[in-house]
Amino acid sequence: YALVGEDGSILYPAVNNKGNTYFTHPDSLVKIRDFIIPFFKESEELAKKAALKIKEEKYVGWDIMILENKPVLLKATTKPLAFELKPSISGNKKGLKSEYEKYIDF
């Protein structure tokens, strides 16, 4: 998991679900922080377009894969994991739970 900026850049090192922190990708060895996700804006548009087709759900998690020339939608889930990366990685101890609660029935 990694926090992504509005421009598609990775803001902090990544973390896995076991709490391990990664400064480089374990397979490619590419530096994670400051990496720019290809087709980021196109991926956002793809998710927005798909979201309009599922109006009855308040919160949907989208899995998008980046191919060489475009993003593609892999799957959607209506019960996504709201993993709190912000306090886990950034050092900022203010999470986003209150924001999630506006949209999700816990």
Tab-separated table of C-alpha atoms in Angstrom:
chain	number	residue	atom	x	y	z
A	1	TYR	CA	0.000	0.000	0.000
A	2	ALA	CA	1.172	3.534	-0.697
A	3	LEU	CA	-0.256	7.031	-0.474
A	4	VAL	CA	-0.645	8.689	-3.848
A	5	GLY	CA	-0.641	12.435	-4.494
A	6	GLU	CA	-3.112	14.187	-6.775
A	7	ASP	CA	-0.563	14.060	-9.594
A	8	GLY	CA	-0.074	10.275	-9.308
A	9	SER	CA	3.229	10.455	-7.419
A	10	ILE	CA	3.891	8.162	-4.480
A	11	LEU	CA	4.248	10.359	-1.382
A	12	TYR	CA	5.858	8.001	1.151
A	13	PRO	CA	7.441	4.551	1.303
A	14	ALA	CA	4.995	1.667	0.913
A	15	VAL	CA	3.761	-0.681	3.640
A	16	ASN	CA	2.277	-4.156	3.459
A	17	ASN	CA	-0.503	-5.634	5.597
A	18	LYS	CA	2.106	-6.999	8.030
A	19	GLY	CA	3.453	-3.519	8.731
A	20	ASN	CA	6.690	-3.937	6.771
A	21	THR	CA	7.916	-0.698	5.158
A	22	TYR	CA	9.392	-0.675	1.649
A	23	PHE	CA	11.552	2.099	0.194
A	24	THR	CA	12.093	0.165	-3.047
A	25	HIS	CA	9.771	-2.311	-4.742
A	26	PRO	CA	10.809	-5.813	-3.596
A	27	ASP	CA	10.684	-7.279	-7.130
A	28	SER	CA	11.721	-4.448	-9.475
A	29	LEU	CA	13.917	-2.576	-6.952
A	30	VAL	CA	12.457	0.702	-8.265
A	31	LYS	CA	12.410	3.505	-5.677
A	32	ILE	CA	8.820	3.845	-4.403
A	33	ARG	CA	8.684	7.422	-3.090
A	34	ASP	CA	8.298	9.968	-5.912
A	35	PHE	CA	7.464	7.236	-8.452
A	36	ILE	CA	4.858	8.595	-10.890
A	37	ILE	CA	2.043	6.155	-11.664
A	38	PRO	CA	1.578	5.982	-15.448
A	39	PHE	CA	-1.908	6.852	-16.750
A	40	PHE	CA	-2.960	8.103	-13.318
A	41	LYS	CA	-5.482	10.689	-14.552
A	42	GLU	CA	-6.877	8.159	-17.029
A	43	SER	CA	-7.250	5.660	-14.170
A	44	GLU	CA	-9.197	8.222	-12.141
A	45	GLU	CA	-11.495	8.855	-15.095
A	46	LEU	CA	-12.010	5.110	-15.576
A	47	ALA	CA	-13.032	4.713	-11.916
A	48	LYS	CA	-15.350	7.751	-12.077
A	49	LYS	CA	-17.033	6.405	-15.213
A	50	ALA	CA	-17.508	2.983	-13.625
A	51	ALA	CA	-18.819	4.547	-10.384
A	52	LEU	CA	-21.668	6.168	-12.288
A	53	LYS	CA	-22.906	2.695	-13.209
A	54	ILE	CA	-23.149	1.571	-9.542
A	55	LYS	CA	-25.260	4.360	-8.062
A	56	GLU	CA	-26.782	2.288	-5.243
A	57	GLU	CA	-23.399	1.882	-3.479
A	58	LYS	CA	-21.921	4.700	-1.379
A	59	TYR	CA	-18.350	3.383	-1.335
A	60	VAL	CA	-16.599	1.173	-3.874
A	61	GLY	CA	-12.982	0.057	-4.023
A	62	TRP	CA	-11.577	-0.186	-7.565
A	63	ASP	CA	-8.671	-2.418	-8.600
A	64	ILE	CA	-7.089	-0.922	-11.705
A	65	MET	CA	-4.155	-2.422	-13.575
A	66	ILE	CA	-1.822	-0.282	-15.679
A	67	LEU	CA	-0.960	-1.852	-19.024
A	68	GLU	CA	1.726	-0.515	-21.375
A	69	ASN	CA	-0.737	1.794	-23.123
A	70	LYS	CA	-3.762	2.226	-20.819
A	71	PRO	CA	-5.388	1.438	-17.487
A	72	VAL	CA	-7.948	-1.375	-17.237
A	73	LEU	CA	-10.516	-2.107	-14.553
A	74	LEU	CA	-9.905	-5.465	-12.856
A	75	LYS	CA	-12.665	-5.520	-10.266
A	76	ALA	CA	-14.786	-3.532	-7.876
A	77	THR	CA	-15.728	-4.344	-4.308
A	78	THR	CA	-18.402	-2.759	-2.160
A	79	LYS	CA	-16.665	-3.840	1.044
A	80	PRO	CA	-13.134	-2.521	0.494
A	81	LEU	CA	-10.571	-2.389	3.263
A	82	ALA	CA	-10.212	1.172	4.529
A	83	PHE	CA	-6.580	0.704	5.503
A	84	GLU	CA	-5.255	3.723	7.416
A	85	LEU	CA	-2.008	4.431	5.591
A	86	LYS	CA	-1.786	8.058	6.618
A	87	PRO	CA	-0.905	7.412	10.270
A	88	SER	CA	0.968	4.227	9.372
A	89	ILE	CA	3.444	5.771	6.951
A	90	SER	CA	3.438	9.550	6.984
A	91	GLY	CA	3.975	9.935	10.707
A	92	ASN	CA	0.811	12.051	10.817
A	93	LYS	CA	-1.274	10.409	13.528
A	94	LYS	CA	-4.572	11.808	12.218
A	95	GLY	CA	-6.447	9.100	10.340
A	96	LEU	CA	-9.334	9.336	7.886
A	97	LYS	CA	-11.942	7.253	9.739
A	98	SER	CA	-14.219	10.247	10.298
A	99	GLU	CA	-14.185	10.916	6.545
A	100	TYR	CA	-15.020	7.276	5.735
A	101	GLU	CA	-17.876	7.264	8.237
A	102	LYS	CA	-19.639	10.015	6.282
A	103	TYR	CA	-20.093	7.599	3.391
A	104	ILE	CA	-20.003	4.088	4.824
A	105	ASP	CA	-22.410	2.412	7.219
A	106	PHE	CA	-20.120	0.655	9.732
